[in-house]
Amino acid sequence: MSRGSGGIGGTGGQVVVDEPLPLGTGGRGTADAVRFLRDCQSQALTVHWVPDTDALPFDTGLLHHLPPPAPRPASPGGPDGPDGVAAWRSRYAYGLLYHRRGPDFVTVMDRRDPSAAARFTIDQPALLAAFLAVQEATALDELDAVHREALSLLADERLVLVTQGWAVALPPRLRRWPVPCTSI
């Protein structure tokens, strides 16, 4: 991976990933790749990357808030098809999904689907603990039953990606404020 200058509005940097990110493998590799993209988004870094496969094993709509992969030649049924990464590329915008932290709560703004924009306040202790636990890629086996149930609720709201026994939170914690303060 290399890092250069430039970025979103000239405020951040640019990261070039030399090897494909393992989004198609599922499990820890996918959770770590999503966390990497989320953390780059949090720092307002632009990322040039490609996935490791032409077919991702989950709904790419979960990731429209993260930097999309670089264009590559289309293949039948692949990510550059009408329902895959091409849609991700066309719908991507900085600030579609993010979270802000307060004392004993987290507020999440989700505008990935404009017709169903939502604001969540996570303040119930088990939900908050589960959300904070999956800021890093986390094996579901490491969580107790209460936190796995809380994680299931967060996944149902599309705030967490669960893949082959691993989970990672999707909303970045933005360090650069791209939206009006009245939006949250």
Coordinates of N, CA, C and O in Angstrom, one line a residue:
M1 N 0.9 -1.2 0.0 CA 0.0 0.0 0.0 C 0.9 1.2 0.0 O 1.9 1.3 0.7
S2 N 0.5 2.2 -0.8 CA 1.2 3.5 -0.8 C 0.3 4.6 -0.5 O -0.9 4.5 -0.6
R3 N 0.9 5.7 -0.1 CA 0.1 6.9 0.3 C 0.7 8.1 -0.4 O 1.9 8.3 -0.4
G4 N -0.2 8.9 -1.0 CA 0.2 10.1 -1.7 C -0.6 11.3 -1.2 O -1.3 11.2 -0.2
S5 N -0.4 12.4 -1.9 CA -1.2 13.6 -1.6 C -2.5 13.7 -2.4 O -2.7 12.9 -3.2
G6 N -3.3 14.7 -2.1 CA -4.5 14.9 -2.7 C -5.7 14.5 -1.8 O -5.5 14.6 -0.6
G7 N -6.8 14.1 -2.3 CA -7.9 13.6 -1.4 C -9.2 14.3 -1.6 O -9.3 15.1 -2.5
I8 N -10.1 14.2 -0.7 CA -11.4 14.7 -0.7 C -11.3 16.2 -0.5 O -10.9 16.6 0.6
G9 N -11.6 17.0 -1.5 CA -11.5 18.5 -1.3 C -10.1 19.0 -0.9 O -10.0 20.0 -0.3
G10 N -9.1 18.2 -1.2 CA -7.8 18.6 -0.8 C -7.4 18.5 0.6 O -6.4 19.0 1.1
T11 N -8.3 18.0 1.5 CA -8.1 17.9 2.9 C -7.4 16.7 3.4 O -6.8 16.6 4.4
G12 N -7.6 15.6 2.6 CA -7.1 14.3 3.1 C -6.0 13.8 2.2 O -5.5 14.6 1.3
G13 N -5.6 12.6 2.3 CA -4.6 12.0 1.5 C -5.2 11.0 0.6 O -6.4 10.8 0.5
Q14 N -4.3 10.3 -0.2 CA -4.8 9.2 -1.0 C -4.0 8.0 -0.7 O -2.8 8.0 -0.5
V15 N -4.7 6.9 -0.6 CA -4.2 5.6 -0.3 C -4.3 4.7 -1.6 O -5.4 4.6 -2.1
V16 N -3.3 4.1 -2.0 CA -3.3 3.1 -3.1 C -3.0 1.7 -2.6 O -1.9 1.5 -2.0
V17 N -4.0 0.8 -2.7 CA -3.8 -0.5 -2.2 C -3.2 -1.4 -3.3 O -3.9 -1.5 -4.4
D18 N -2.0 -1.9 -3.1 CA -1.3 -2.7 -4.2 C -1.9 -4.0 -4.5 O -1.7 -4.5 -5.6
E19 N -2.6 -4.7 -3.6 CA -3.2 -6.0 -3.8 C -4.7 -5.9 -3.6 O -5.2 -5.1 -2.9
P20 N -5.4 -6.8 -4.3 CA -6.9 -6.8 -4.1 C -7.3 -7.0 -2.7 O -6.7 -7.8 -1.9
L21 N -8.4 -6.3 -2.3 CA -8.9 -6.4 -0.9 C -9.8 -7.7 -0.9 O -10.6 -7.9 -1.8
P22 N -9.7 -8.5 0.1 CA -10.5 -9.8 0.2 C -11.9 -9.6 0.6 O -12.4 -10.2 1.5
L23 N -12.7 -8.9 -0.2 CA -14.2 -8.8 0.1 C -14.9 -10.0 -0.3 O -16.0 -10.3 0.2
G24 N -14.4 -10.8 -1.3 CA -15.2 -12.0 -1.7 C -15.0 -13.2 -0.9 O -15.7 -14.2 -1.1
T25 N -14.0 -13.2 0.0 CA -13.7 -14.4 0.8 C -14.6 -14.6 2.0 O -14.7 -15.7 2.5
G26 N -15.2 -13.6 2.5 CA -16.0 -13.7 3.7 C -15.1 -13.8 4.9 O -13.9 -13.8 4.8
G27 N -15.8 -13.9 6.1 CA -15.0 -14.1 7.3 C -14.2 -12.9 7.7 O -14.4 -11.8 7.4
R28 N -13.1 -13.2 8.4 CA -12.2 -12.2 8.9 C -11.6 -11.3 7.8 O -11.5 -10.1 8.0
G29 N -11.2 -11.9 6.7 CA -10.6 -11.1 5.6 C -11.5 -10.0 5.1 O -11.1 -8.9 5.0
T30 N -12.8 -10.4 4.9 CA -13.8 -9.4 4.5 C -14.0 -8.3 5.6 O -14.1 -7.1 5.3
A31 N -14.2 -8.8 6.8 CA -14.4 -7.9 7.9 C -13.3 -6.9 8.1 O -13.5 -5.7 8.3
D32 N -12.0 -7.4 8.0 CA -10.9 -6.5 8.0 C -10.8 -5.5 6.9 O -10.5 -4.3 7.0
A33 N -11.2 -6.0 5.7 CA -11.2 -5.1 4.5 C -12.2 -4.0 4.6 O -11.9 -2.8 4.3
V34 N -13.4 -4.3 5.1 CA -14.4 -3.3 5.3 C -14.0 -2.3 6.4 O -14.2 -1.1 6.3
R35 N -13.4 -2.8 7.5 CA -12.9 -2.0 8.5 C -11.8 -1.0 8.0 O -11.8 0.2 8.3
F36 N -10.9 -1.5 7.1 CA -9.9 -0.7 6.5 C -10.6 0.5 5.7 O -10.2 1.6 5.9
L37 N -11.5 0.1 4.9 CA -12.2 1.1 4.0 C -13.0 2.1 4.9 O -13.0 3.3 4.7
R38 N -13.6 1.6 6.0 CA -14.3 2.5 6.9 C -13.4 3.5 7.6 O -13.7 4.6 7.7
D39 N -12.2 3.0 8.0 CA -11.3 3.8 8.7 C -10.7 4.9 7.8 O -10.4 6.0 8.2
C40 N -10.5 4.5 6.5 CA -10.0 5.5 5.5 C -11.1 6.6 5.3 O -10.7 7.7 5.3
Q41 N -12.3 6.1 5.3 CA -13.4 7.1 5.2 C -13.4 8.0 6.4 O -13.7 9.2 6.2
S42 N -13.2 7.5 7.5 CA -13.2 8.3 8.8 C -12.1 9.4 8.7 O -12.4 10.5 9.3
Q43 N -11.0 9.1 8.1 CA -9.9 10.1 8.0 C -10.0 10.9 6.7 O -9.1 11.6 6.4
A44 N -11.1 10.8 5.9 CA -11.3 11.5 4.7 C -10.2 11.2 3.7 O -9.8 12.1 2.9
L45 N -9.8 10.0 3.6 CA -8.8 9.5 2.7 C -9.5 9.0 1.4 O -10.4 8.3 1.5
T46 N -8.9 9.3 0.3 CA -9.4 8.6 -0.9 C -8.6 7.3 -1.1 O -7.4 7.3 -0.7
V47 N -9.3 6.3 -1.6 CA -8.6 5.0 -1.7 C -8.8 4.4 -3.1 O -9.9 4.4 -3.6
H48 N -7.7 4.0 -3.6 CA -7.7 3.3 -4.9 C -7.5 1.9 -4.7 O -6.4 1.5 -4.1
W49 N -8.5 1.0 -4.9 CA -8.4 -0.4 -4.6 C -9.3 -1.2 -5.6 O -10.1 -0.6 -6.3
V50 N -9.0 -2.5 -5.6 CA -9.9 -3.4 -6.4 C -10.2 -4.6 -5.5 O -9.5 -4.9 -4.6
P51 N -11.4 -5.2 -5.7 CA -11.8 -6.4 -4.9 C -11.0 -7.6 -5.4 O -10.5 -7.6 -6.5
D52 N -11.0 -8.7 -4.6 CA -10.4 -9.9 -5.0 C -11.2 -10.8 -5.9 O -10.7 -11.8 -6.4
T53 N -12.4 -10.4 -6.1 CA -13.3 -11.3 -7.0 C -14.3 -10.4 -7.7 O -14.5 -9.3 -7.4
D54 N -14.9 -11.0 -8.7 CA -15.9 -10.3 -9.5 C -17.3 -10.4 -8.9 O -18.2 -9.7 -9.3
A55 N -17.5 -11.3 -8.0 CA -18.8 -11.4 -7.3 C -18.7 -11.4 -5.8 O -18.0 -12.2 -5.2
L56 N -19.3 -10.3 -5.2 CA -19.2 -10.2 -3.8 C -20.4 -10.9 -3.1 O -21.5 -10.9 -3.6
P57 N -20.1 -11.6 -2.0 CA -21.1 -12.5 -1.4 C -22.1 -11.8 -0.5 O -22.8 -12.4 0.3
F58 N -22.3 -10.5 -0.7 CA -23.3 -9.7 0.1 C -23.8 -8.6 -0.7 O -23.2 -8.2 -1.7
D59 N -24.8 -7.9 -0.2 CA -25.4 -6.7 -0.8 C -24.4 -5.6 -0.8 O -24.1 -5.1 0.3
T60 N -23.9 -5.1 -1.9 CA -23.0 -4.0 -1.9 C -23.7 -2.7 -1.5 O -23.0 -1.7 -1.2
G61 N -25.0 -2.7 -1.4 CA -25.7 -1.5 -0.9 C -25.3 -1.2 0.5 O -25.4 0.0 1.0
L62 N -24.8 -2.2 1.3 CA -24.4 -1.9 2.6 C -23.1 -1.0 2.6 O -22.9 -0.4 3.6
L63 N -22.4 -1.0 1.5 CA -21.1 -0.3 1.5 C -21.1 1.0 0.6 O -20.1 1.5 0.4
H64 N -22.3 1.4 0.2 CA -22.3 2.6 -0.7 C -21.7 3.9 0.0 O -21.4 4.8 -0.7
H65 N -21.5 3.9 1.3 CA -20.9 5.0 2.0 C -19.4 4.9 2.0 O -18.8 5.9 2.4
L66 N -18.9 3.8 1.6 CA -17.4 3.6 1.6 C -16.8 3.8 0.2 O -17.5 3.7 -0.8
P67 N -15.5 4.2 0.1 CA -14.9 4.4 -1.2 C -15.1 3.1 -2.1 O -14.7 2.0 -1.7
P68 N -15.7 3.3 -3.3 CA -15.9 2.1 -4.1 C -14.6 1.7 -4.8 O -13.7 2.5 -4.9
P69 N -14.6 0.5 -5.3 CA -13.4 0.0 -6.0 C -13.2 0.8 -7.3 O -14.1 1.3 -7.9
A70 N -12.0 0.7 -7.7 CA -11.6 1.4 -9.0 C -12.3 0.6 -10.1 O -12.5 -0.6 -10.0
P71 N -12.6 1.3 -11.2 CA -13.1 0.6 -12.4 C -12.2 -0.4 -12.9 O -11.0 -0.3 -12.9
R72 N -12.8 -1.5 -13.4 CA -12.1 -2.6 -14.1 C -12.9 -3.1 -15.2 O -14.1 -2.9 -15.2
P73 N -12.4 -3.8 -16.1 CA -13.2 -4.3 -17.2 C -14.4 -5.2 -16.7 O -14.3 -6.0 -15.8
A74 N -15.5 -4.9 -17.3 CA -16.8 -5.6 -16.9 C -16.6 -7.1 -17.3 O -16.0 -7.5 -18.3
S75 N -17.2 -7.9 -16.4 CA -17.4 -9.3 -16.7 C -18.8 -9.7 -16.5 O -19.4 -9.2 -15.6
P76 N -19.3 -10.7 -17.2 CA -20.7 -11.0 -17.0 C -21.0 -11.4 -15.6 O -20.4 -12.3 -15.0
G77 N -22.0 -10.7 -15.1 CA -22.5 -11.0 -13.7 C -21.5 -10.5 -12.6 O -21.7 -10.8 -11.5
G78 N -20.5 -9.9 -13.0 CA -19.5 -9.4 -12.0 C -19.9 -8.1 -11.4 O -21.0 -7.6 -11.6
P79 N -19.0 -7.5 -10.6 CA -19.3 -6.3 -9.8 C -19.5 -5.1 -10.7 O -20.1 -4.2 -10.2
D80 N -19.1 -5.1 -11.9 CA -19.3 -4.0 -12.7 C -20.6 -4.1 -13.5 O -20.9 -3.3 -14.3
G81 N -21.4 -5.2 -13.2 CA -22.7 -5.3 -13.8 C -23.7 -4.4 -13.2 O -23.4 -3.6 -12.2
P82 N -24.9 -4.4 -13.6 CA -25.9 -3.3 -13.2 C -26.2 -3.4 -11.7 O -26.6 -2.4 -11.1
D83 N -26.1 -4.6 -11.1 CA -26.5 -4.7 -9.6 C -25.3 -4.7 -8.7 O -25.5 -5.0 -7.5
G84 N -24.1 -4.5 -9.2 CA -22.9 -4.7 -8.4 C -22.2 -3.4 -8.1 O -22.8 -2.4 -7.7
V85 N -20.9 -3.5 -8.3 CA -20.1 -2.4 -7.9 C -20.3 -1.1 -8.8 O -20.0 0.0 -8.3
A86 N -20.8 -1.3 -10.0 CA -21.1 -0.1 -10.8 C -22.1 0.7 -10.1 O -22.0 2.0 -10.1
A87 N -23.2 0.1 -9.5 CA -24.2 0.8 -8.7 C -23.5 1.5 -7.5 O -23.8 2.6 -7.1
W88 N -22.6 0.8 -6.9 CA -21.9 1.3 -5.7 C -21.1 2.6 -6.1 O -21.2 3.6 -5.5
R89 N -20.4 2.5 -7.2 CA -19.7 3.6 -7.7 C -20.6 4.8 -8.0 O -20.2 5.9 -7.7
S90 N -21.7 4.6 -8.6 CA -22.6 5.7 -9.0 C -23.3 6.3 -7.8 O -23.7 7.4 -7.8
R91 N -23.5 5.5 -6.7 CA -24.3 6.0 -5.5 C -23.4 6.5 -4.4 O -23.9 7.1 -3.5
Y92 N -22.1 6.3 -4.5 CA -21.2 6.6 -3.4 C -21.2 8.2 -3.2 O -21.2 8.9 -4.2
A93 N -21.2 8.6 -2.0 CA -21.0 10.0 -1.6 C -20.5 10.0 -0.2 O -20.9 9.2 0.7
Y94 N -19.6 10.9 0.1 CA -19.0 11.0 1.4 C -20.1 11.4 2.4 O -20.9 12.3 2.1
G95 N -20.2 10.8 3.5 CA -21.2 11.2 4.6 C -22.5 10.5 4.5 O -23.5 11.0 5.1
L96 N -22.7 9.5 3.6 CA -24.0 8.8 3.5 C -24.3 8.1 4.8 O -25.5 7.9 5.2
L97 N -23.3 7.6 5.5 CA -23.5 6.8 6.8 C -22.3 7.2 7.6 O -21.2 7.1 7.2
Y98 N -22.6 7.6 8.9 CA -21.6 8.0 9.8 C -22.1 7.9 11.2 O -23.3 7.8 11.4
H99 N -21.2 7.9 12.2 CA -21.7 8.0 13.6 C -20.9 9.1 14.3 O -19.7 9.4 13.9
R100 N -21.5 9.6 15.4 CA -20.9 10.5 16.3 C -21.1 9.9 17.7 O -22.1 9.3 18.0
R101 N -20.1 10.1 18.5 CA -20.1 9.6 19.9 C -20.4 10.7 20.9 O -19.8 11.8 20.8
G102 N -21.2 10.3 21.9 CA -21.4 11.2 23.0 C -21.2 10.4 24.3 O -20.8 9.2 24.2
P103 N -21.4 11.0 25.4 CA -21.2 10.2 26.7 C -22.3 9.2 26.8 O -23.5 9.5 26.8
D104 N -22.0 7.9 26.8 CA -22.9 6.8 26.9 C -24.0 6.7 25.8 O -25.0 6.1 26.0
F105 N -23.6 7.2 24.6 CA -24.5 7.0 23.4 C -23.7 7.2 22.2 O -22.6 7.8 22.2
V106 N -24.3 6.7 21.1 CA -23.8 6.9 19.7 C -25.0 7.3 18.9 O -26.0 6.7 19.0
T107 N -24.8 8.3 18.0 CA -25.8 8.7 17.1 C -25.3 8.3 15.7 O -24.2 8.6 15.3
V108 N -26.2 7.6 15.0 CA -25.8 7.2 13.6 C -26.8 7.8 12.6 O -28.0 7.8 12.8
M109 N -26.3 8.4 11.6 CA -27.1 9.0 10.5 C -26.9 8.0 9.3 O -25.7 7.8 8.9
D110 N -28.0 7.5 8.7 CA -27.9 6.6 7.6 C -28.7 7.2 6.4 O -29.9 7.3 6.5
R111 N -28.0 7.7 5.4 CA -28.7 8.2 4.2 C -28.3 7.4 3.0 O -28.4 7.9 1.9
R112 N -27.9 6.1 3.1 CA -27.6 5.3 2.0 C -28.8 5.1 1.1 O -28.6 5.0 -0.1
D113 N -30.0 5.0 1.6 CA -31.2 4.9 0.8 C -31.9 6.2 1.0 O -32.5 6.4 2.1
P114 N -31.9 7.1 0.1 CA -32.6 8.4 0.3 C -34.0 8.4 0.6 O -34.5 9.2 1.3
S115 N -34.7 7.3 0.2 CA -36.2 7.2 0.5 C -36.4 6.7 1.9 O -37.5 6.7 2.4
A116 N -35.4 6.2 2.6 CA -35.5 5.7 3.9 C -34.4 6.2 4.8 O -33.9 5.4 5.6
A117 N -34.0 7.4 4.8 CA -33.0 8.0 5.6 C -33.4 7.8 7.1 O -34.6 7.9 7.4
A118 N -32.4 7.5 7.9 CA -32.8 7.2 9.3 C -31.7 7.8 10.2 O -30.5 7.9 9.9
R119 N -32.1 8.1 11.4 CA -31.2 8.5 12.5 C -31.4 7.6 13.7 O -32.6 7.4 14.1
F120 N -30.3 7.0 14.2 CA -30.4 6.1 15.3 C -29.6 6.7 16.5 O -28.6 7.2 16.3
T121 N -30.2 6.5 17.7 CA -29.4 6.8 18.9 C -29.3 5.5 19.6 O -30.3 4.9 20.0
I122 N -28.0 5.1 19.7 CA -27.8 3.8 20.4 C -27.3 4.1 21.8 O -26.2 4.7 22.0
D123 N -28.2 3.9 22.8 CA -27.9 4.2 24.1 C -28.2 3.1 25.1 O -27.9 3.1 26.3
Q124 N -28.9 2.0 24.6 CA -29.1 0.9 25.4 C -27.8 0.2 25.7 O -27.0 0.0 24.7
P125 N -27.4 -0.1 26.9 CA -26.1 -0.6 27.2 C -25.6 -1.8 26.4 O -24.4 -1.8 25.9
A126 N -26.4 -2.8 26.2 CA -26.0 -4.0 25.4 C -25.7 -3.6 23.9 O -24.8 -4.1 23.3
L127 N -26.6 -2.8 23.3 CA -26.5 -2.4 22.0 C -25.2 -1.5 21.8 O -24.5 -1.7 20.8
L128 N -25.0 -0.6 22.7 CA -23.9 0.3 22.6 C -22.6 -0.5 22.8 O -21.6 -0.4 22.0
A129 N -22.5 -1.5 23.7 CA -21.3 -2.3 23.9 C -21.1 -3.1 22.7 O -19.9 -3.3 22.3
A130 N -22.1 -3.7 22.1 CA -21.9 -4.5 20.9 C -21.4 -3.6 19.7 O -20.5 -4.0 19.0
F131 N -22.0 -2.5 19.5 CA -21.6 -1.6 18.5 C -20.1 -1.2 18.7 O -19.3 -1.2 17.7
L132 N -19.7 -0.8 19.9 CA -18.3 -0.4 20.1 C -17.4 -1.6 20.0 O -16.2 -1.5 19.5
A133 N -17.8 -2.8 20.3 CA -17.0 -4.0 20.2 C -16.6 -4.3 18.8 O -15.5 -4.8 18.5
V134 N -17.5 -4.1 17.8 CA -17.3 -4.4 16.5 C -16.7 -3.2 15.7 O -16.8 -3.2 14.4
Q135 N -16.1 -2.3 16.3 CA -15.3 -1.3 15.6 C -14.1 -1.9 15.0 O -13.6 -1.5 14.0
E136 N -13.6 -3.0 15.6 CA -12.6 -3.9 15.0 C -13.3 -5.2 14.6 O -14.4 -5.5 15.1
A137 N -12.8 -5.8 13.6 CA -13.3 -7.1 13.1 C -13.4 -8.0 14.3 O -12.3 -8.2 15.0
T138 N -14.5 -8.6 14.6 CA -14.7 -9.4 15.8 C -15.4 -10.7 15.5 O -16.4 -10.8 14.8
A139 N -14.8 -11.8 16.0 CA -15.4 -13.1 15.8 C -16.7 -13.2 16.7 O -16.6 -12.8 17.9
L140 N -17.8 -13.7 16.1 CA -19.0 -13.8 16.9 C -18.8 -14.7 18.1 O -19.5 -14.5 19.1
D141 N -17.9 -15.7 18.0 CA -17.7 -16.6 19.1 C -17.1 -15.9 20.3 O -17.2 -16.4 21.5
E142 N -16.5 -14.8 20.1 CA -15.9 -14.0 21.2 C -16.9 -13.2 22.0 O -16.6 -12.7 23.1
L143 N -18.2 -13.1 21.5 CA -19.2 -12.4 22.2 C -20.1 -13.3 23.0 O -20.4 -14.4 22.5
D144 N -20.7 -12.8 24.1 CA -21.7 -13.6 24.8 C -23.0 -13.5 24.1 O -23.2 -12.7 23.2
A145 N -24.0 -14.2 24.6 CA -25.3 -14.3 24.0 C -26.0 -13.0 23.9 O -26.6 -12.7 22.9
V146 N -25.9 -12.2 24.9 CA -26.6 -10.9 25.0 C -26.0 -10.0 23.9 O -26.7 -9.3 23.1
H147 N -24.7 -10.0 23.7 CA -24.0 -9.1 22.7 C -24.3 -9.7 21.3 O -24.4 -8.9 20.3
R148 N -24.3 -11.0 21.1 CA -24.7 -11.5 19.8 C -26.1 -11.2 19.4 O -26.3 -10.8 18.3
E149 N -27.0 -11.2 20.4 CA -28.4 -10.7 20.1 C -28.4 -9.3 19.7 O -29.1 -8.9 18.8
A150 N -27.7 -8.4 20.4 CA -27.6 -7.0 20.1 C -27.0 -6.8 18.8 O -27.5 -6.0 18.0
L151 N -26.0 -7.6 18.4 CA -25.4 -7.5 17.1 C -26.3 -7.8 16.0 O -26.3 -7.2 15.0
S152 N -27.2 -8.8 16.3 CA -28.2 -9.2 15.3 C -29.2 -8.1 15.0 O -29.5 -7.8 13.9
L153 N -29.5 -7.3 16.1 CA -30.4 -6.2 15.9 C -29.7 -5.1 15.1 O -30.3 -4.5 14.2
L154 N -28.4 -4.9 15.3 CA -27.7 -3.9 14.6 C -27.5 -4.3 13.1 O -27.6 -3.5 12.2
A155 N -27.3 -5.6 12.9 CA -27.2 -6.1 11.5 C -28.5 -6.0 10.8 O -28.6 -5.6 9.6
D156 N -29.6 -6.2 11.5 CA -31.0 -6.0 10.9 C -31.2 -4.6 10.4 O -31.9 -4.3 9.4
E157 N -30.6 -3.6 11.1 CA -30.7 -2.2 10.7 C -29.6 -1.8 9.7 O -29.5 -0.6 9.4
R158 N -28.8 -2.8 9.3 CA -27.8 -2.6 8.3 C -26.6 -1.7 8.8 O -26.0 -0.9 8.0
L159 N -26.4 -1.7 10.1 CA -25.3 -1.0 10.7 C -24.1 -1.8 10.9 O -23.0 -1.3 11.3
V160 N -24.2 -3.1 10.8 CA -23.1 -4.0 11.0 C -23.1 -5.1 9.8 O -24.2 -5.5 9.4
L161 N -21.9 -5.4 9.4 CA -21.8 -6.5 8.4 C -21.4 -7.7 9.1 O -20.4 -7.7 9.9
V162 N -22.2 -8.8 9.0 CA -21.8 -10.1 9.6 C -21.5 -11.0 8.4 O -22.3 -11.2 7.5
T163 N -20.4 -11.7 8.4 CA -19.9 -12.6 7.4 C -19.2 -13.7 7.9 O -18.1 -13.6 8.6
Q164 N -19.7 -14.9 7.7 CA -19.0 -16.2 8.1 C -18.4 -16.1 9.5 O -17.3 -16.4 9.7
G165 N -19.2 -15.8 10.5 CA -18.8 -15.8 11.9 C -18.0 -14.6 12.3 O -17.5 -14.6 13.4
W166 N -17.9 -13.6 11.5 CA -17.2 -12.3 11.8 C -18.1 -11.1 11.6 O -19.0 -11.2 10.8
A167 N -17.9 -10.1 12.4 CA -18.7 -8.9 12.3 C -17.8 -7.6 12.4 O -16.8 -7.6 13.0
V168 N -18.3 -6.6 11.7 CA -17.6 -5.3 11.8 C -18.7 -4.2 11.6 O -19.6 -4.3 10.9
A169 N -18.5 -3.1 12.4 CA -19.5 -2.0 12.3 C -19.2 -1.3 10.9 O -18.1 -1.1 10.5
L170 N -20.3 -0.8 10.3 CA -20.2 -0.1 9.0 C -20.0 1.4 9.1 O -19.3 2.0 8.3
P171 N -20.7 2.1 10.0 CA -20.6 3.6 10.0 C -19.2 4.1 10.5 O -18.8 3.7 11.6
P172 N -18.6 4.9 9.7 CA -17.3 5.5 10.1 C -17.6 6.6 11.1 O -18.7 7.2 11.2
R173 N -16.6 6.9 12.0 CA -16.7 8.0 12.9 C -16.0 9.1 12.1 O -14.8 9.1 12.0
L174 N -16.8 10.1 11.6 CA -16.2 11.1 10.8 C -15.4 12.1 11.6 O -15.8 12.5 12.6
R175 N -14.2 12.4 11.1 CA -13.3 13.4 11.7 C -13.4 14.7 11.0 O -13.1 15.7 11.5
R176 N -13.9 14.7 9.7 CA -14.1 15.9 8.9 C -15.7 16.0 8.8 O -16.3 15.0 8.3
W177 N -16.2 17.1 9.0 CA -17.7 17.3 9.1 C -18.1 17.8 7.7 O -18.1 19.0 7.4
P178 N -18.7 16.9 6.8 CA -19.1 17.3 5.5 C -20.5 17.8 5.3 O -20.9 18.3 4.3
V179 N -21.3 17.6 6.4 CA -22.7 17.9 6.3 C -23.1 19.0 7.3 O -22.4 19.2 8.3
P180 N -24.2 19.7 7.0 CA -24.6 20.7 8.0 C -24.8 20.2 9.4 O -25.3 19.0 9.5
C181 N -24.4 20.9 10.4 CA -24.6 20.4 11.8 C -26.0 20.1 12.1 O -26.3 19.4 13.1
T182 N -27.0 20.7 11.4 CA -28.4 20.4 11.7 C -28.8 19.1 11.2 O -29.9 18.7 11.4
S183 N -27.9 18.4 10.4 CA -28.3 17.1 9.9 C -28.3 16.0 10.9 O -28.7 14.9 10.6
I184 N -27.8 16.2 12.0 CA -27.7 15.1 13.0 C -28.3 15.5 14.3 O -28.5 16.6 14.7

